[in-house]
Coordinates of C-alpha atoms in Angstrom, one line a residue:
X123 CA 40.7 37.8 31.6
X124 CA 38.1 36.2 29.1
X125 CA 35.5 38.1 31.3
X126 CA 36.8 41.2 31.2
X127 CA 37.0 41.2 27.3
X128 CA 33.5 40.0 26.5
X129 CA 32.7 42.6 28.7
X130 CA 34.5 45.3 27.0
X131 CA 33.2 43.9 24.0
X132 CA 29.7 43.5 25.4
X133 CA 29.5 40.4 24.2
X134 CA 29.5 38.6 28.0
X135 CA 25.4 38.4 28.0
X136 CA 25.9 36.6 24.3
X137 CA 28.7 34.0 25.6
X138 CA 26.4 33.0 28.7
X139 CA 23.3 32.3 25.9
X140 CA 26.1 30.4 24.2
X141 CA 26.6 28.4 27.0
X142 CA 23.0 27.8 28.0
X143 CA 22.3 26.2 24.6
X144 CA 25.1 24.3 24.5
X145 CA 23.9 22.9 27.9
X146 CA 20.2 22.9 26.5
X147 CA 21.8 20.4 23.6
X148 CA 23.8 18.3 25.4
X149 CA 20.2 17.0 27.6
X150 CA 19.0 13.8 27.1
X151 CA 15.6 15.7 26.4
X152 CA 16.6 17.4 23.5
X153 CA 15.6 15.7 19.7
X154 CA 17.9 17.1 17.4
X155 CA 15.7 18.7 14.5
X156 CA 18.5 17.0 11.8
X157 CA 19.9 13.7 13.4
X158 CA 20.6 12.1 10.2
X159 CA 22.4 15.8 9.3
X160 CA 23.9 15.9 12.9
X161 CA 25.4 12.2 12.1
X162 CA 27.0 12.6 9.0
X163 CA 28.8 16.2 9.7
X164 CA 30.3 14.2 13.0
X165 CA 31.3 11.1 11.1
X166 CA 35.0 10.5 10.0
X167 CA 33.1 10.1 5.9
X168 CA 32.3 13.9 6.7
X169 CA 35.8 14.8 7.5
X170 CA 37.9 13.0 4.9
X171 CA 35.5 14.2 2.1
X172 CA 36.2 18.5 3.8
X173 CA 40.2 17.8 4.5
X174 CA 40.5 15.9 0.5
X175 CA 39.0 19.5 -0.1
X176 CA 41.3 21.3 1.2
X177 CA 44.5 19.4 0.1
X178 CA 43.1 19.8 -3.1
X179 CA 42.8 23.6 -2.5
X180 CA 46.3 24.0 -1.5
X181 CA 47.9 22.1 -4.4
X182 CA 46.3 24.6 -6.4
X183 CA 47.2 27.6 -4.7
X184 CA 50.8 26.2 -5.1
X185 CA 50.1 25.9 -9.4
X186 CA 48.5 28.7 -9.3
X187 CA 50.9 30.7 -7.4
X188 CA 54.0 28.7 -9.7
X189 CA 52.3 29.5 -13.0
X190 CA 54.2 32.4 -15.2
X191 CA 50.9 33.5 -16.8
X192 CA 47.1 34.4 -15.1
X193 CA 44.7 31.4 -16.0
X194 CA 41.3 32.0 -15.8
X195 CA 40.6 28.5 -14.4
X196 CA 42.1 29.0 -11.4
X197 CA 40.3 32.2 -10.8
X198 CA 36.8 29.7 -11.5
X199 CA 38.3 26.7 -9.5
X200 CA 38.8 29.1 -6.5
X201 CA 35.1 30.0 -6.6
X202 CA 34.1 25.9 -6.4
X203 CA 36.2 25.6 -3.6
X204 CA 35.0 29.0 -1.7
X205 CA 31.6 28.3 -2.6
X206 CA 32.4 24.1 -0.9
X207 CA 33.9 25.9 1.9
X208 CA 30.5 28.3 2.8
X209 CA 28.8 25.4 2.6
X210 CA 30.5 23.5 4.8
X211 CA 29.8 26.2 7.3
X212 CA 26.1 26.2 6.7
X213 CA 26.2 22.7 7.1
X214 CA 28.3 22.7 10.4
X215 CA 26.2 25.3 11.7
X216 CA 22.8 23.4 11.1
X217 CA 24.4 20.5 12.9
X218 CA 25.5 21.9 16.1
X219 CA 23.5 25.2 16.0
X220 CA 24.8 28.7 16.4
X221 CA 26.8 28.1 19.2
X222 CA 29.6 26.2 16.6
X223 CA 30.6 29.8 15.8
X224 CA 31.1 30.6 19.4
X225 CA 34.0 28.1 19.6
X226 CA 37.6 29.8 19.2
X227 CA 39.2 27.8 16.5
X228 CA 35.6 27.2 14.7
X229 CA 35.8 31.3 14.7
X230 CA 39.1 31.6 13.4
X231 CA 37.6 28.6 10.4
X232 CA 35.2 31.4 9.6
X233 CA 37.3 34.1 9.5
X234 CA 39.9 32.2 7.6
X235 CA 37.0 31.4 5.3
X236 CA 35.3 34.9 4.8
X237 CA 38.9 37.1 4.4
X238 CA 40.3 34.5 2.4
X239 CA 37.6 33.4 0.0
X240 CA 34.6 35.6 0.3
X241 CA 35.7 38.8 0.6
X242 CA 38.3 38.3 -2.4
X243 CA 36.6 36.7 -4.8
X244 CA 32.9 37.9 -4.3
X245 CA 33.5 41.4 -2.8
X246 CA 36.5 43.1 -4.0
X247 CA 36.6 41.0 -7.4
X248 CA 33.4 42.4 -8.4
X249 CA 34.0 45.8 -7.2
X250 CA 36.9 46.0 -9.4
X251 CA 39.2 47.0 -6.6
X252 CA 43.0 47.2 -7.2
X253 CA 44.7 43.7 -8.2
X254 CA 47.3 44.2 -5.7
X255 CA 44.6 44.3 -2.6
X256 CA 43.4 41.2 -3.8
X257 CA 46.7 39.3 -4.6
X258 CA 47.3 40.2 -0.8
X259 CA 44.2 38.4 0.1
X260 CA 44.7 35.4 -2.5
X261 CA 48.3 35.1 -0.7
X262 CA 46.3 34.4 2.9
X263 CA 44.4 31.5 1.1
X264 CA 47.3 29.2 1.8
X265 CA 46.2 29.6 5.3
X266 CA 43.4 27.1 4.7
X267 CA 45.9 24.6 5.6
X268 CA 46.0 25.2 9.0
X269 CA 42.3 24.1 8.8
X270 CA 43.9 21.0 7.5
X271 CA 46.3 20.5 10.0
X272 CA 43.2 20.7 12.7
X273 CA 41.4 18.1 11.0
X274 CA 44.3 15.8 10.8
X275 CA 44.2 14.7 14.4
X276 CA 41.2 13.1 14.0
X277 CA 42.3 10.3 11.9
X278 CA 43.9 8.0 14.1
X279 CA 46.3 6.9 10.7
X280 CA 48.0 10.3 11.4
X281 CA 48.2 10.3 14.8
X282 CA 52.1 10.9 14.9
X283 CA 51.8 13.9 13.0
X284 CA 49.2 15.1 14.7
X285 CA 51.1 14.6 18.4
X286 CA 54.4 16.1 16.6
X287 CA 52.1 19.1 15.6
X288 CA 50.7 19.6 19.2
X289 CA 54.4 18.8 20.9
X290 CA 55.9 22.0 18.9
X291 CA 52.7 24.2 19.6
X292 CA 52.9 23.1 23.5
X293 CA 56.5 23.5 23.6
X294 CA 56.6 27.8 22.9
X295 CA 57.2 28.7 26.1
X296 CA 59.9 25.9 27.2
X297 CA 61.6 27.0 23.6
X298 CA 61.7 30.6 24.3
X299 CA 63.5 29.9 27.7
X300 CA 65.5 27.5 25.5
X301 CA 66.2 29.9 23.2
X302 CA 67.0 32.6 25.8
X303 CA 69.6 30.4 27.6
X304 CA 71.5 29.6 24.5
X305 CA 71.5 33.3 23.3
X306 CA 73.4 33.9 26.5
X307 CA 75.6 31.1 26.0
X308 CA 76.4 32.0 22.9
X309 CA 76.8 35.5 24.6
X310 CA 79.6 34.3 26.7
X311 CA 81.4 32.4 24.5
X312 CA 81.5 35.3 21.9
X313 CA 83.2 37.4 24.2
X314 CA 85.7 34.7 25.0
X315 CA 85.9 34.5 21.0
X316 CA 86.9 38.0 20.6
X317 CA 89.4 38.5 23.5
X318 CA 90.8 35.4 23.1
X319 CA 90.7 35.3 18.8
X320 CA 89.4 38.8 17.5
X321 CA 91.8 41.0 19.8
X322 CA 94.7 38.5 20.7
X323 CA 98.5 39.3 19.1
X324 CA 98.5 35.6 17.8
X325 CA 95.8 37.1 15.1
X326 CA 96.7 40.7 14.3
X327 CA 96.3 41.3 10.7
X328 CA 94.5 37.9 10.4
X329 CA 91.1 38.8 8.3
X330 CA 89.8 35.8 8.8
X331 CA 90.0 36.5 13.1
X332 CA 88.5 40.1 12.5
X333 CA 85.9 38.9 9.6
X334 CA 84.3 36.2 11.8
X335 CA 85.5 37.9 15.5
X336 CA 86.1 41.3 15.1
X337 CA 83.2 42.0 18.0
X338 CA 80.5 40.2 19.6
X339 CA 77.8 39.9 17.2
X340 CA 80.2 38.7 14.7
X341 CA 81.4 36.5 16.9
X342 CA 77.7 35.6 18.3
X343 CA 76.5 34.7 14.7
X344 CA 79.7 32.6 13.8
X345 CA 78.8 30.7 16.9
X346 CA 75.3 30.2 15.6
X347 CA 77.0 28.9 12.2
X348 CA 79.4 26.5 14.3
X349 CA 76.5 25.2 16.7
X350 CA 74.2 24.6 13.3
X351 CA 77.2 22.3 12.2
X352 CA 77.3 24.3 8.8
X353 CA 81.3 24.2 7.3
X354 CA 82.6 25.3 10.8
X355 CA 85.5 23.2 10.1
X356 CA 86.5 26.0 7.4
X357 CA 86.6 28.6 10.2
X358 CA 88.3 26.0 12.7
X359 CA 91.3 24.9 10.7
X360 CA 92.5 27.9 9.3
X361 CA 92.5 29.4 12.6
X362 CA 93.9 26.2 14.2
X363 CA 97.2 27.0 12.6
X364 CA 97.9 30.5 14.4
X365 CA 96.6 29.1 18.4
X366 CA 96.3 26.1 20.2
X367 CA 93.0 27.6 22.1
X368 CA 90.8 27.7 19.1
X369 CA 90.1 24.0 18.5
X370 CA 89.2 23.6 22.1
X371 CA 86.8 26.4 22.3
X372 CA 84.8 25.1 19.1
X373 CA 84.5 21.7 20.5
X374 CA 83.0 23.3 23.9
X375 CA 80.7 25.3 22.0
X376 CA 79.3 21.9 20.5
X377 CA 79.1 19.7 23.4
X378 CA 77.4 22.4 25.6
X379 CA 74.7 23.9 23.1
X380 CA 74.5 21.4 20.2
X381 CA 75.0 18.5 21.9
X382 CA 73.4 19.4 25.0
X383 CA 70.9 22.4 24.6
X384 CA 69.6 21.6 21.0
X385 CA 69.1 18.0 22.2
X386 CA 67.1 19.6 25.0
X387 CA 64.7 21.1 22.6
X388 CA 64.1 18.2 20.6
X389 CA 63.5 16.4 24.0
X390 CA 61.2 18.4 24.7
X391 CA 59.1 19.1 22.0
X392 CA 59.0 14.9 21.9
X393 CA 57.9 14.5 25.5
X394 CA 55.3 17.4 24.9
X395 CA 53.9 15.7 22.1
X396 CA 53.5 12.4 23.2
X397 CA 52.2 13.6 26.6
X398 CA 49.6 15.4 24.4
X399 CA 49.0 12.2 22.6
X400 CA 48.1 10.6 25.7
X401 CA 46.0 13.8 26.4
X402 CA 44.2 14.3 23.4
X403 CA 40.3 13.4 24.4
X404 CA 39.0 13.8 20.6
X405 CA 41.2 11.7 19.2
X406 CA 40.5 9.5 22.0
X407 CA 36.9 9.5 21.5
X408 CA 37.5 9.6 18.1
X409 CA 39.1 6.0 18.5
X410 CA 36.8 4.7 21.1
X411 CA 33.8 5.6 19.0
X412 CA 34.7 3.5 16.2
X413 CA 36.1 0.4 18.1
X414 CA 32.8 0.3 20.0
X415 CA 30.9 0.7 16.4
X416 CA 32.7 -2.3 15.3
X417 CA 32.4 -3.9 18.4
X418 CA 28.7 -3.3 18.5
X419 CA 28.5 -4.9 14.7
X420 CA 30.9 -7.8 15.9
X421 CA 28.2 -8.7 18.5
X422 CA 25.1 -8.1 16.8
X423 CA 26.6 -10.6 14.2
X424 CA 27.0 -13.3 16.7
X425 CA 23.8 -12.6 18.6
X426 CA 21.8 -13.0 15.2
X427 CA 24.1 -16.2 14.6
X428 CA 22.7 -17.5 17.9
X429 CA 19.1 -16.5 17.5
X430 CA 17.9 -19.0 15.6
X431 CA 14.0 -18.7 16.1
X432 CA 14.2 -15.3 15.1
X433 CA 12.7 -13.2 17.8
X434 CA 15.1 -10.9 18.9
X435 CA 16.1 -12.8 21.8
X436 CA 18.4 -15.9 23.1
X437 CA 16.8 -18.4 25.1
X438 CA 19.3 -20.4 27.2
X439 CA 18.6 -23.4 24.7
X440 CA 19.8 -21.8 21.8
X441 CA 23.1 -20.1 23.8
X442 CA 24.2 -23.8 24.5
X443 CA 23.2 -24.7 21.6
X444 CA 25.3 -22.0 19.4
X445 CA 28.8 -22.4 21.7
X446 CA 28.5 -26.0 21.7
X447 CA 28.1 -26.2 17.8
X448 CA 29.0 -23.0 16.4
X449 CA 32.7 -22.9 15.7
X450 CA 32.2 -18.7 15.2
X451 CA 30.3 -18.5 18.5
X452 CA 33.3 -20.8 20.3
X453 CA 36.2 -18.4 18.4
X454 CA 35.0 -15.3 19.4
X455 CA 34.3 -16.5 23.3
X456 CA 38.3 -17.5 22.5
X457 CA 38.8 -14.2 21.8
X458 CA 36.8 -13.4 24.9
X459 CA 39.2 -15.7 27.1
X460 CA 35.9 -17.7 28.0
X461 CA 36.5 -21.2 28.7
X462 CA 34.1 -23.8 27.7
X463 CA 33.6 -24.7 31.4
X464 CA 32.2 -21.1 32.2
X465 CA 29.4 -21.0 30.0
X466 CA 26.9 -21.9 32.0
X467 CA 28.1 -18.6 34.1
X468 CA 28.3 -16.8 31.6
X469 CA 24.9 -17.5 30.3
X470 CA 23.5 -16.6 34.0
X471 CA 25.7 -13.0 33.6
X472 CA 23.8 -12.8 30.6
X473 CA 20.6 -13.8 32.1
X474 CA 18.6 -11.3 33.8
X475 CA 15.8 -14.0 35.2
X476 CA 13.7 -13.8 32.2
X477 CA 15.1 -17.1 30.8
X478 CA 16.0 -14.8 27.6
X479 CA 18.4 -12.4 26.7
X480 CA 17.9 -8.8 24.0
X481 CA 20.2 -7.4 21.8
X482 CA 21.3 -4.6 24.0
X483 CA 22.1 -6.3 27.1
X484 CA 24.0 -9.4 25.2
X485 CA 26.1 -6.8 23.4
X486 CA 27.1 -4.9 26.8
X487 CA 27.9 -7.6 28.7
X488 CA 30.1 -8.8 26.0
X489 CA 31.8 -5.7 25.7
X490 CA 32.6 -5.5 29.4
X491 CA 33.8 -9.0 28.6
X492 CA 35.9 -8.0 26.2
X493 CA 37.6 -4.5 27.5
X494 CA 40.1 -4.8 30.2
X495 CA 39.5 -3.2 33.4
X496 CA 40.2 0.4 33.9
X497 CA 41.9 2.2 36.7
X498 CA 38.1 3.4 38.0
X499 CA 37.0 0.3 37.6
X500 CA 39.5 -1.3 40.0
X501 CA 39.5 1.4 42.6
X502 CA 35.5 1.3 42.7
X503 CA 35.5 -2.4 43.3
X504 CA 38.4 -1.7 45.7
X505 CA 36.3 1.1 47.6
X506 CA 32.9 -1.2 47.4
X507 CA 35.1 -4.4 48.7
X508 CA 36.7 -1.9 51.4
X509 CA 33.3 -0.7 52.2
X510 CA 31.7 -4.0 52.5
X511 CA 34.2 -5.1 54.8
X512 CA 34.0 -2.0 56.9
X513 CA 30.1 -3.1 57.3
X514 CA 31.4 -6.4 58.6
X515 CA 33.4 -5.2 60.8
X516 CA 30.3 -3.2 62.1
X517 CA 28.0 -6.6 62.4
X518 CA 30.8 -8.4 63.3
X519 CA 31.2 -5.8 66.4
X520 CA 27.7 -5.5 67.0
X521 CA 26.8 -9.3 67.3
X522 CA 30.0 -9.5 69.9
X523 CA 27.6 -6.9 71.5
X524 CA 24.6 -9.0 71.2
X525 CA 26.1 -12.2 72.4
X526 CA 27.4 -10.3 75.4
X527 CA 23.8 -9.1 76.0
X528 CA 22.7 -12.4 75.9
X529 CA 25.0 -13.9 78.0
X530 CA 24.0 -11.4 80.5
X531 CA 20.0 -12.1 80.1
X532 CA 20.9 -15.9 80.0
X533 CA 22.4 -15.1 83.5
X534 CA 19.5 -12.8 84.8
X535 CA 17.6 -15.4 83.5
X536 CA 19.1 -18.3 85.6
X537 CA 19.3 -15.8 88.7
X538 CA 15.1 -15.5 88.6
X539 CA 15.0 -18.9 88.1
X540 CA 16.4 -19.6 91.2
X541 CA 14.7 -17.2 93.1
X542 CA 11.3 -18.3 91.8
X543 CA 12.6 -22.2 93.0
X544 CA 13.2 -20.4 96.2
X545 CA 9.9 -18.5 96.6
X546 CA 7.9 -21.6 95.4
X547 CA 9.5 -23.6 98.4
X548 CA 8.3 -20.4 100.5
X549 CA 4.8 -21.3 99.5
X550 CA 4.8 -24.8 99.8
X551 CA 5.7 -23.9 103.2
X552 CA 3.0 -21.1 103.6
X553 CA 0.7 -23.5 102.6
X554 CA 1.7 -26.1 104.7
X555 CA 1.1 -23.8 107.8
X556 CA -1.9 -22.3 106.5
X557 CA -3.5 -25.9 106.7
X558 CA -2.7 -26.1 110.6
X559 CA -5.4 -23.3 110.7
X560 CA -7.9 -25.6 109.3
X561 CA -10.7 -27.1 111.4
X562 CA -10.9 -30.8 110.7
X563 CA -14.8 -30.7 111.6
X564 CA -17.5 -29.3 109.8
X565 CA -17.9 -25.3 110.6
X566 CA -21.5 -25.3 111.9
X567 CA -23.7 -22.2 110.3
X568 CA -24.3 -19.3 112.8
X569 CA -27.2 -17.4 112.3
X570 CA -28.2 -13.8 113.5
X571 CA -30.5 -14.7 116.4
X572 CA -27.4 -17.5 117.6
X573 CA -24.9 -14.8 116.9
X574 CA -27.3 -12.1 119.0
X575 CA -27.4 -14.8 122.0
X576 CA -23.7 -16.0 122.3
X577 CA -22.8 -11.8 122.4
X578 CA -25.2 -11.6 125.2
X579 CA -23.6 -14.5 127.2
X580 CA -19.9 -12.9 127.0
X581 CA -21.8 -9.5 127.6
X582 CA -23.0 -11.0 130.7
X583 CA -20.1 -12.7 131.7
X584 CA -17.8 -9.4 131.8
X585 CA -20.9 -7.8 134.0

């Protein structure tokens, strides 16, 4: 649906730029060209200062609008505060860029700004248009509070108005189902009302019966009056005294829609607005951001108590040193729940293998000390503990494999040994025979010629 209207609008390719810078800002890479500016228009200082403003600006609207003649004052005080308000916007926009525009309710801040302040007082005012144009505009001027009301959620003091605001806005659509379901209740128990009050014999001529149930809308708005609790006793009791059936059908009213439905409401804008409150990621970071600034201060206190050599780090001397001497140091690692017997493991948390600690690493491993674990934190250890033992459970299968292969190479092993005893006693016995084979007298040296004569001889011999 948002598509669809930026394109109508042809503002789509300008809402994808939006987005791009907003992206292009959020990168570590990007140096803000103000970050002093940037800073200050994000700090709470910044806010308190604007929403003072603004109280201010409504309590004089209300004078203003209360006083019996025109006061030039007010006319010169309402400049100040238009021209503290366009300011504000300049300012805003220099911190967070153009895109701060581009945000809905930072949009309907301008808007609020520029048909309520600007346009009135340094458009129309100077163009001498008609009074009555610009009373209409000076009446929309109150609507600066709902800027107010915006800011007020991120002071954590007024956190319970803030979640009491949200649980009504959250709650429109349960109320109008609400409020649908006891206009038919109502509905039914005004026709009941007029058959049973407005048109019965018991009540003819009664004006009270046809003033309050002559039909159904009377009888539907008398209703209204009787679940609202307002003097419905001085409709009851008169009528009490002319039937029996009237006091028990104003009780039932009650019980079922104030007693029951009402209550409903109230329930759930309550349960709306604290499920909000548990919801509500500015305030949240809002909170988190200044518990970790005074966190961060706490730390940097004690790690400047303990650096006593002044370099900017902590050897492991002078940690010992400070939480065996320092009653500060030994408080706070009270606060910490760190007994004195776990310093030394503390100090090798601490410790990265430098033999010396920094500022930076001192103050975050303090403040993991000190924060309790979080839901993430518990199931990531869970999954890292599950998956380490899933990789035991791998080893432990696979040396079960390896011993198995060894116990079959150990037997192989055995097996060959064995059958080299065997084939050695083969040898021996090879050997043995072999030796048979030997002449025990010296082989006399046959020549050629001797060789030639004894091959004669045989020759011969065969002749």
């Amino acid at each position: 649906v948002n598509r669809f209207l930026l394109q109508s609008l042809g503002l789509y390719q300008l809402h994808l730029k939006a987005l791009r810078e907003r992206e292009r800002r959020k990168s570590p890479e990007f140096k803000h060209p103000h970050p002093k500016l940037r800073a200050f228009v994000h700090s709470l200082r910044f806010d308190l200062i604007i929403g003072l403003i603004m109280l201010g600006n409504g309590i004089m609207i209300g004078i203003q609008t209360s006083a019996k003649d025109e006061n030039p004052f007010y006319d010169n005080l309402e400049q100040v505060f238009t021209f503290v308000f366009v300011l504000e916007l300049v300012v805003r926009v220099a911190a967070d860029g153009w895109t701060w525009v581009w945000d809905t309710a930072n949009f309907c801040d301008l808007a609020l700004i520029i048909s309520t302040g600007v346009i009135p007082m340094w458009i129309f005012r100077p163009m001498a248009i008609d009074s009555t144009i610009v009373r209409a505009f000076s009446v929309l001027r109150i609507l600066r509070l709902i800027r107010l009301v915006r800011m007020v959620r991120m002071f954590p003091v007024f956190k319970i108005l803030w979640s009491l605001i949200q649980g009504v806005l959250d709650s429109v659509r349960t109320l109008l189902y609400t409020y649908v379901i006891i206009t038919i209740v109502l509905y039914i128990f005004a026709i009941f009302a007029v058959y049973l009050i407005g048109k019965s014999e018991e009540f003819e001529g009664s004006e009270l019966a046809t003033y309050y149930f002559g039909d159904v809308p009377k009888a539907m708005f008398t209703f209204f009056q009787v679940i609202t609790l307002d003097s419905w006793t001085d409709i009851c009791r008169p009528l009490m005294k002319q039937s029996q059936i009237v006091a028990p059908l104003f009780v039932i009213v009650i019980l079922v829609v104030t007693l029951a439905l009402l209550n409903l409401v109230v329930a759930v804008i309550c349960n709306n607005a604290f499920d909000r409150a548990r919801q509500d990621e500015d305030l949240i970071a809002t909170q988190k951001r200044a518990m970790m600034q005074t966190e961060i201060a706490e730390l940097e206190r004690m790690f400047v108590d303990m650096d006593t050599s002044r370099t900017g780090a902590v050897s492991r001397e002078e940690f010992m040193t400070a939480v065996e001497t320092s009653e500060e140091v030994q408080t706070k690692f009270n606060v910490l729940e760190v007994l004195p017997s776990e310093y030394n493991e503390l100090w090798q948390l601490l410790d990265d293998g430098s033999g010396e600690v920094k500022t930076s690493r001192f103050a975050d491993t303090l403040r993991a000390l000190r924060g309790e674990a979080k839901s993430k934190d518990s199931f990531s250890i869970l999954r890292r503990v599950q998956k380490a033992n899933d990789r035991i459970q791998q080893l432990n299968e696979l040396l079960h494999e390896r011993r198995a292969l060894a116990a079959e190479l150990r037997a192989e092993a055995t097996e060959v040994r064995q059958k080299l005893g065997l084939l050695q006693h083969d040898l021996c016995d090879i050997v043995v025979l072999m030796g048979t084979c030997v002449p025990s007298k010296p082989v006399v040296e046959a020549t050629a010629e001797r060789i030639e004569e004894e091959a004669d001889k045989l020759h011969d011999q065969v002749e």
